[in-house]
Coordinates of C-alpha atoms in Angstrom, one line a residue:
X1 CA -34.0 94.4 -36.2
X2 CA -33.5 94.9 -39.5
X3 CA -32.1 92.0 -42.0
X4 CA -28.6 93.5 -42.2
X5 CA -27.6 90.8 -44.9
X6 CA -30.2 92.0 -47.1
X7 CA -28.0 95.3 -47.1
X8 CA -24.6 94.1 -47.1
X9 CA -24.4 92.0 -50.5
X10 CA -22.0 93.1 -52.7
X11 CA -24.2 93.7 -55.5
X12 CA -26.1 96.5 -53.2
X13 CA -22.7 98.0 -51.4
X14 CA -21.4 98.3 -55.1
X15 CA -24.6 100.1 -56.5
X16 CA -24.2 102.3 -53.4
X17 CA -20.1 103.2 -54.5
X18 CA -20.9 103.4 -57.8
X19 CA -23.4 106.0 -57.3
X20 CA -21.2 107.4 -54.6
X21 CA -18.2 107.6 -56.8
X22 CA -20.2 109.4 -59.7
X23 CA -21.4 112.6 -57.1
X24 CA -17.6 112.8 -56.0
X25 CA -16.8 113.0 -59.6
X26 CA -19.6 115.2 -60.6
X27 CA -18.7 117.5 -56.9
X28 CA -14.7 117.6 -57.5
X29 CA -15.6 119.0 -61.2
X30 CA -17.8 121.4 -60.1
X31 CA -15.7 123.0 -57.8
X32 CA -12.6 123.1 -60.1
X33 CA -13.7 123.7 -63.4
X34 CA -15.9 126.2 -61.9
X35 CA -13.5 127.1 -59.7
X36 CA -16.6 127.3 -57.0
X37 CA -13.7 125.8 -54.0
X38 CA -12.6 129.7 -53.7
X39 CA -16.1 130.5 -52.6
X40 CA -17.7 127.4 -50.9
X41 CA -16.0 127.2 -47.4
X42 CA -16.8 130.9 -47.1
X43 CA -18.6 131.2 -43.6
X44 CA -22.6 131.2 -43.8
X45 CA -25.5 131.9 -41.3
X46 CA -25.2 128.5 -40.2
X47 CA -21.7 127.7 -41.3
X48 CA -21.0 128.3 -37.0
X49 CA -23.8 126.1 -35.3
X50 CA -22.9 123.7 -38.5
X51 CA -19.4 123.2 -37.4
X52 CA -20.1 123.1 -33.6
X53 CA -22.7 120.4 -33.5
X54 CA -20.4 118.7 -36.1
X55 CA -17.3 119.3 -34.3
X56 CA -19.1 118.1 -30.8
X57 CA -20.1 114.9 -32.1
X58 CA -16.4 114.3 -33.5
X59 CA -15.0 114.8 -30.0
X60 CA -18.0 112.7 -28.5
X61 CA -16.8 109.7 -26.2
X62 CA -13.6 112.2 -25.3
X63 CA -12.2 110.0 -22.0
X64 CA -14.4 107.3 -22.4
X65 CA -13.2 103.5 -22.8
X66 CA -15.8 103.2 -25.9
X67 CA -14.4 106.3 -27.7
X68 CA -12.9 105.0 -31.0
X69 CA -11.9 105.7 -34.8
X70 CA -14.7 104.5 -35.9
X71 CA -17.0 106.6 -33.7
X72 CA -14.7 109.5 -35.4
X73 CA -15.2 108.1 -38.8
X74 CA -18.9 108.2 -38.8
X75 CA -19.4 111.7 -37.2
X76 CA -17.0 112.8 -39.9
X77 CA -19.6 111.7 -42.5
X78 CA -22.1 112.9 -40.4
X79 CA -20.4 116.6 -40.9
X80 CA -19.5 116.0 -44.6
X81 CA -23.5 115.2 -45.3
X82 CA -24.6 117.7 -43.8
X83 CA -22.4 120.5 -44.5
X84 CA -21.8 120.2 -47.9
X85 CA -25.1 120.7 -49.6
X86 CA -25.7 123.3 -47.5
X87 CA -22.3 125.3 -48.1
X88 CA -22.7 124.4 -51.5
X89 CA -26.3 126.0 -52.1
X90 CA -26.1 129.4 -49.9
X91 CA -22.2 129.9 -51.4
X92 CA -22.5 128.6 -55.0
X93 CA -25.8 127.7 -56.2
X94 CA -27.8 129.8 -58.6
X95 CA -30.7 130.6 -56.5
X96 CA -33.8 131.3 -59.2
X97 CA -36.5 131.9 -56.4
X98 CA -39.7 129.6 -57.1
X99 CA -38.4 127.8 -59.8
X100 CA -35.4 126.8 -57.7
X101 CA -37.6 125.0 -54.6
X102 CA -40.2 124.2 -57.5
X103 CA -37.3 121.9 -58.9
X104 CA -36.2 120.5 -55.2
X105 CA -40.3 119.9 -54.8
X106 CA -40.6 117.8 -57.8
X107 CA -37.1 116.0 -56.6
X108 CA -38.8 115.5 -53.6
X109 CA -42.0 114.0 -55.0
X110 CA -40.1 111.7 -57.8
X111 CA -38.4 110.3 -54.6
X112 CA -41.9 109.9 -52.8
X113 CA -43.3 108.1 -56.0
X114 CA -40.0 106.0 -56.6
X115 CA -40.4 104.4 -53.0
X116 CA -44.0 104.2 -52.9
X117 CA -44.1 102.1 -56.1
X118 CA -40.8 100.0 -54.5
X119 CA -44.0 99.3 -51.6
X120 CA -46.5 98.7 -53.8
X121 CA -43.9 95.7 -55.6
X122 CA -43.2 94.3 -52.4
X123 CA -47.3 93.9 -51.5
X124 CA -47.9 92.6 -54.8
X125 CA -44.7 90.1 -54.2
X126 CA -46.2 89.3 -50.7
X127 CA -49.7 89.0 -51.8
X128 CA -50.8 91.8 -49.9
X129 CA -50.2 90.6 -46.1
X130 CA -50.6 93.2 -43.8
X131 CA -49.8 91.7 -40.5
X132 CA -47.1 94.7 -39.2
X133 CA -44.2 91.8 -38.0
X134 CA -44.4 90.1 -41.7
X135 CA -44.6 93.8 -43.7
X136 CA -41.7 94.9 -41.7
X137 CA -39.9 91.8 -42.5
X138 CA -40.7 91.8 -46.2
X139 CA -40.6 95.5 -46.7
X140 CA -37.0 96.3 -48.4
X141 CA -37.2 99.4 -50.4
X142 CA -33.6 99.3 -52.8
X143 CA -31.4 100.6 -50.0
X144 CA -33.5 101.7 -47.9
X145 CA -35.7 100.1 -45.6
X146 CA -39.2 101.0 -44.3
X147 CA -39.0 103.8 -41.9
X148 CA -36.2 105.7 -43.9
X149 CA -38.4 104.7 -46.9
X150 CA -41.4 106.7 -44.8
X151 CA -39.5 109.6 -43.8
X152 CA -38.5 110.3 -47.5
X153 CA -42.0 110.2 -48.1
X154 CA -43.1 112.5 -45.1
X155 CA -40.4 115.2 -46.5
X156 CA -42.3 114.8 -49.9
X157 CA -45.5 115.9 -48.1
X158 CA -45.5 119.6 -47.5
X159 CA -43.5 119.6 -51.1
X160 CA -46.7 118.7 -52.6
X161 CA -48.6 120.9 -50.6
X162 CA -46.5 123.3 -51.9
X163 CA -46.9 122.4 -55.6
X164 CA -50.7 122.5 -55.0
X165 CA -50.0 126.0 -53.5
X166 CA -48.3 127.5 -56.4
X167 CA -49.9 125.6 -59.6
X168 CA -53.7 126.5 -60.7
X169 CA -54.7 123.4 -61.5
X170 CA -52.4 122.0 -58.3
X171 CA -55.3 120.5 -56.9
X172 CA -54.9 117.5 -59.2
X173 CA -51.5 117.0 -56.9
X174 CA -53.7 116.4 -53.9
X175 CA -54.6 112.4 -55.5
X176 CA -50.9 111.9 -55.2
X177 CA -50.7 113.7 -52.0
X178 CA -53.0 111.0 -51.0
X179 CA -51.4 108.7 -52.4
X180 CA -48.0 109.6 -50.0
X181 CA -49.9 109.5 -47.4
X182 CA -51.4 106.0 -48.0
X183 CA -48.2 104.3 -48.8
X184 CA -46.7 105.2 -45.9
X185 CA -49.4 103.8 -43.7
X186 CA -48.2 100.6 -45.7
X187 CA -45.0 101.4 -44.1
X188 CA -46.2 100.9 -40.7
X189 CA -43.8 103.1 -39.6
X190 CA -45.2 104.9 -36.3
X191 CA -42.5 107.6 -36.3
X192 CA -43.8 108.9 -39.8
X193 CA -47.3 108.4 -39.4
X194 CA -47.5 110.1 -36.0
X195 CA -46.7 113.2 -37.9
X196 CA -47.9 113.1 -41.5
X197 CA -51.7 111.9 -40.6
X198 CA -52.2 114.4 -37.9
X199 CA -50.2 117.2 -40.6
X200 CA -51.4 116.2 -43.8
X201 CA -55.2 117.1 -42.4
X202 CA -53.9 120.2 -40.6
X203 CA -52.3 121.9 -43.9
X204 CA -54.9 120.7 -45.8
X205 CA -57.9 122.6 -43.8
X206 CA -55.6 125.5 -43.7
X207 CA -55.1 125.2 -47.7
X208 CA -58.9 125.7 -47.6
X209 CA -58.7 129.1 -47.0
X210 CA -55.0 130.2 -47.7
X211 CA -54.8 128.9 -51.1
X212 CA -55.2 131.4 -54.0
X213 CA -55.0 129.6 -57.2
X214 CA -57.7 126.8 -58.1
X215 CA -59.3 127.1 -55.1
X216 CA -62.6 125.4 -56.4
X217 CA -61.0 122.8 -58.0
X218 CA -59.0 122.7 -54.4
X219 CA -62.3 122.3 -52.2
X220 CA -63.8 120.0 -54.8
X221 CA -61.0 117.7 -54.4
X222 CA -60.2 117.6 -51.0
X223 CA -64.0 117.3 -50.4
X224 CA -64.4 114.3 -52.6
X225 CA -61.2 112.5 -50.4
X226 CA -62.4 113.5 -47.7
X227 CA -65.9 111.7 -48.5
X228 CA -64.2 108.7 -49.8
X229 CA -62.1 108.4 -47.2
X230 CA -64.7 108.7 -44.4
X231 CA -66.7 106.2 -46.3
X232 CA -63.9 103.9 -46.5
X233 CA -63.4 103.7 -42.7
X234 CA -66.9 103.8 -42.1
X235 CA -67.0 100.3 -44.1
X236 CA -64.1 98.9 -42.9
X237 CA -64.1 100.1 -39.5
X238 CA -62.6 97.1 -37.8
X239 CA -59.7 96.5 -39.8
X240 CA -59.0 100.3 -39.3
X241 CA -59.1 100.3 -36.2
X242 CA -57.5 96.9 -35.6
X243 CA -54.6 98.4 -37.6
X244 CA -54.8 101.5 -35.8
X245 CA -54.2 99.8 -32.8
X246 CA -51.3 97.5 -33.8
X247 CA -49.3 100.5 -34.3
X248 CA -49.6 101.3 -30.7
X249 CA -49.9 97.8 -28.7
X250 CA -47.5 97.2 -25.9
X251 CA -43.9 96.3 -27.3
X252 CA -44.3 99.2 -30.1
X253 CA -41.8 101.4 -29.2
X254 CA -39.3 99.1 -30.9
X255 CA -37.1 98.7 -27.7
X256 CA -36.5 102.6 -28.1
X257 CA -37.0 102.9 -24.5
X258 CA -35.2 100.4 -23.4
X259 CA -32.2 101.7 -25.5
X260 CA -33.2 105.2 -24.4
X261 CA -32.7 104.0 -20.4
X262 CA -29.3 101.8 -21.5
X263 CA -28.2 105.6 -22.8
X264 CA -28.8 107.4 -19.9
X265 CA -27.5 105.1 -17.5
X266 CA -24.0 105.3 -19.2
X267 CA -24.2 108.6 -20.2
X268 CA -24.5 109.4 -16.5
X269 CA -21.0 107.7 -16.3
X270 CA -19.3 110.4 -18.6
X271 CA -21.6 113.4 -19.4
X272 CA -19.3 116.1 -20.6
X273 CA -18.1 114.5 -23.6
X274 CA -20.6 111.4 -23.6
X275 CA -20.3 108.0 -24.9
X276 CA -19.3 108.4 -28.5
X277 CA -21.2 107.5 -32.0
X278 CA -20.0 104.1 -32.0
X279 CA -20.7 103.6 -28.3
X280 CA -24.3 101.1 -29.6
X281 CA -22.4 98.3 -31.7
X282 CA -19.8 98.5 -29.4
X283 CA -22.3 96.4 -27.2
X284 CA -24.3 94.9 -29.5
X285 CA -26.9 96.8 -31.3
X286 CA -27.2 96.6 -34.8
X287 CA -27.0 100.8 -35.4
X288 CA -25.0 103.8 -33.7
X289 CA -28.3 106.0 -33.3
X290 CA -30.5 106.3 -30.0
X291 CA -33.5 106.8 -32.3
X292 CA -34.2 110.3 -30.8
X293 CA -31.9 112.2 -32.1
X294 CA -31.5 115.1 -29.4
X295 CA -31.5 112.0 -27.0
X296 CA -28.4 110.7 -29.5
X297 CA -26.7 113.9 -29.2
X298 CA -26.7 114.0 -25.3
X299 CA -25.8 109.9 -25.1
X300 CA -22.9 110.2 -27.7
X301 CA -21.7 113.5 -27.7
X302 CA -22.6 114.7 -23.9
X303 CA -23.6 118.0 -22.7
X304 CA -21.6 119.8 -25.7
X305 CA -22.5 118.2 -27.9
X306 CA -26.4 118.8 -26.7
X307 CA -25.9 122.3 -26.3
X308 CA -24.2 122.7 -30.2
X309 CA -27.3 121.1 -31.1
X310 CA -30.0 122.6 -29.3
X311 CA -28.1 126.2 -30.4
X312 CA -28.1 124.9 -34.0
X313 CA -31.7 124.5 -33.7
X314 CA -32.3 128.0 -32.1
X315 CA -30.3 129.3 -35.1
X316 CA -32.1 127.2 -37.9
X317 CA -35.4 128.7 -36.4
X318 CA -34.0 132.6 -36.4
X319 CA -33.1 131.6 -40.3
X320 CA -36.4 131.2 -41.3
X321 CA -37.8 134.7 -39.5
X322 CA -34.7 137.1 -40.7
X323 CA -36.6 137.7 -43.9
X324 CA -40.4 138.5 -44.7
X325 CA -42.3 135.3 -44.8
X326 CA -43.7 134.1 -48.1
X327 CA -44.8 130.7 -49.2
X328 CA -41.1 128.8 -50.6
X329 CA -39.9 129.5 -46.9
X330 CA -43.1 128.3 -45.1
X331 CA -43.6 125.3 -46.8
X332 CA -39.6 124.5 -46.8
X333 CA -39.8 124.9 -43.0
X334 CA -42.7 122.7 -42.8
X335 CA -40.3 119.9 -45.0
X336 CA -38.3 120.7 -41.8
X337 CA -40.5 120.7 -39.2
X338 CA -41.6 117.2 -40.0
X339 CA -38.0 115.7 -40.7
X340 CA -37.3 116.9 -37.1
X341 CA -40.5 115.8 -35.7
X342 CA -40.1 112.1 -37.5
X343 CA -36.3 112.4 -35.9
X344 CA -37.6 112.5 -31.8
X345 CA -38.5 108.9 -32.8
X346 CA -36.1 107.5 -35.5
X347 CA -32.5 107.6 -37.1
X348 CA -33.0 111.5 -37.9
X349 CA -29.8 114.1 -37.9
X350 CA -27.5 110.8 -37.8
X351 CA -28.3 109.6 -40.8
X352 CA -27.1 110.0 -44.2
X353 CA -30.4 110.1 -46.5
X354 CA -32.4 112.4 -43.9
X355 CA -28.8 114.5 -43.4
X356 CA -28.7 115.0 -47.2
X357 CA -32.5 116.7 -47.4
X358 CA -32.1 118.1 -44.3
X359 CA -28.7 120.3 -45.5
X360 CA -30.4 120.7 -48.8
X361 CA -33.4 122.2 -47.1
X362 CA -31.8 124.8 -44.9
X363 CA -29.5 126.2 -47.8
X364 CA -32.6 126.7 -49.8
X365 CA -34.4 128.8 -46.4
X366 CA -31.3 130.8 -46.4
X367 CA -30.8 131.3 -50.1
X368 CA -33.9 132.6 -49.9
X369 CA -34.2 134.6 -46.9
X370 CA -30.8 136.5 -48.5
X371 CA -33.0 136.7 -51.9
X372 CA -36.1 138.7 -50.0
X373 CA -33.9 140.9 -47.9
X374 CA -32.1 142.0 -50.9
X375 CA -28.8 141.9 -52.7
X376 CA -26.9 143.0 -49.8
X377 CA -28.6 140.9 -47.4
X378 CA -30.2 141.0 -44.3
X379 CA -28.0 142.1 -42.0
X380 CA -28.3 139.3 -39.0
X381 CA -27.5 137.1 -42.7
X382 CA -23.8 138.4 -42.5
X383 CA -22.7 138.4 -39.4
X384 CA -20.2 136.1 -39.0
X385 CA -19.9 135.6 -35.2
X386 CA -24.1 135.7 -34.8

């Protein structure tokens, strides 16, 4: 459990108004001077699935004894995070091609290198413990803490990728790919590394033989890493695999299971409608999230609300195919793909900062899906009730 009092001073709750105040600010101008409101609630491929899964977890807990306001309260930010920058990019944004998700991939990376050095602080602060019970103790990152930390981190990952893709000399982006991926370790967070480790040496073979520009420089690179990293757990095998180990010893799971079984048993109890978003701290917990977040959609919003997810997830796959593959799409899906993979094992589609990239990322896929199919748009694009 996390230190919740770390999180709740003042100073911290008013750094997170202040900043919250400013986008509201800079968002309400927007729209009016710009006069971008007549055009941003206008329906989208996603707008639909959007709404449902929004709408289901908003009516989640329906005829329970835990359904509440603030249950209501928190799936209404849920919707507002992750409708809005999605409604806002395929209905407003000037989308510029590879310069746009050029610019979201250097967000992303800024965002990687701004936590990762927030990791390195806290080691140097620590002097460099690495027992996981002390690091997860220790390991505040500003207002995050380490496994939303990791996750921002993971989404950084195929970004990079993608920026060694594009650039000719992008090899040079592999040190700080490297770089990602070893802060994150320091994270100890299981959910992250499951799927970065296992990913990062996927793309990176694939890159071997996909990439066009610098590829020399590219093999050169990612053989002298390679090396260095072999050589590296070749030396220090036993801490390696000590660490390894600790990651996955018995107790690991966090109590995820044990909140997992809790979930179903009450879920059983009302499973149309569910147990609500606030059904956790309601008895106890210290979060409203099941850690899985399918699992979260089931427990708190029931059956509906697992179908609106699971078709929202049917459509966000269809999105991706509706236009001729090229590399901004693959590489945003992957961004995707590992923020949904990181989210069968933490906070995921509940919470804001994953909700944020997340929305962000799927306006992008469909702004440019619409761009390859042409100004008038594919035609499964703009059909409303698709």
């Amino acid at each position: 459990m996390p230190d919740i009092g770390y999180y709740n001073t003042p100073f911290r709750i008013s750094s997170l108004v202040l900043c919250l105040a400013f986008a509201v600010a800079a968002f309400s101008f927007n729209l009016i001077y710009y006069g971008k409101w007549k055009v941003i609630f206008k329906k989208a491929y996603l707008t639909v699935s959007l709404s449902l899964m929004s709408g289901a977890l908003v009516l989640g807990g329906l005829f329970s004894e835990d359904f509440c306001l603030t249950g209501v309260l928190i799936s209404l930010a849920i919707a507002v995070c992750v409708f809005l920058p999605y409604s806002m990019l395929v209905n407003s944004a000037d989308y510029k091609g590879k310069e746009s998700v050029k610019y979201f991939a250097n967000i992303s990376v800024a965002a990687a290198i701004t936590v990762g050095t927030f990791v390195l602080q806290q080691y140097c602060l620590h002097d460099f413990v690495t027992d996981p019970v002390a690091v997860k103790g220790f390991l505040k990152l500003g207002a995050v803490g380490p496994n939303t930390g990791a996750a921002i981190m993971l989404i950084a990952l195929p970004m990079t990728f993608y920026l060694i893709y594009v650039y000719k000399y992008g090899f040079l982006y592999y040190i700080l790919l490297v770089a990602e991926v070893f802060a994150m370790i320091m994270t100890y967070s299981r959910a992250a590394l499951v799927v970065a480790i296992p990913g990062t040496v996927l793309v990176s073979f694939i890159l071997c033989f996909k990439n066009k520009t610098g590829k020399l420089g590219y093999w050169i690179t990612f053989g002298i890493l390679m090396s260095v990293a072999l050589a590296f757990t070749i030396t220090y095998k036993e801490t390696v695999v000590k660490t390894v180990l600790s990651l996955f010893e018995d107790g690991s799971d966090s109590g995820r299971i044990e909140l997992w079984a809790v979930g179903f048993e009450n879920w059983k109890k009302h499973p149309i409608f569910g147990l609500g978003m606030w059904f956790l701290p309601r008895h106890g917990n210290w979060y409203y999230s099941f850690h899985c977040t399918p699992l979260t959609y089931l427990y708190s919003g029931g059956v509906v609300g697992f179908i609106a997810y699971a078709y929202h997830r049917y459509k966000t796959v269809r999105l991706v195919f509706t236009a001729k593959l090229n590399s901004k799409r693959v590489f945003l899906a992957l961004a995707v793909l590992a923020t949904l993979l990181n989210a069968l094992l933490d906070l995921g589609m509940t919470n804001p900062f994953h909700l944020l990239y997340y929305s962000t990322m799927i306006g992008l896929i469909e702004c440019d899906a619409r761009a390859v199919s042409g100004a008038g748009g594919n035609t499964a694009l703009n059909k409303s009730n698709d």
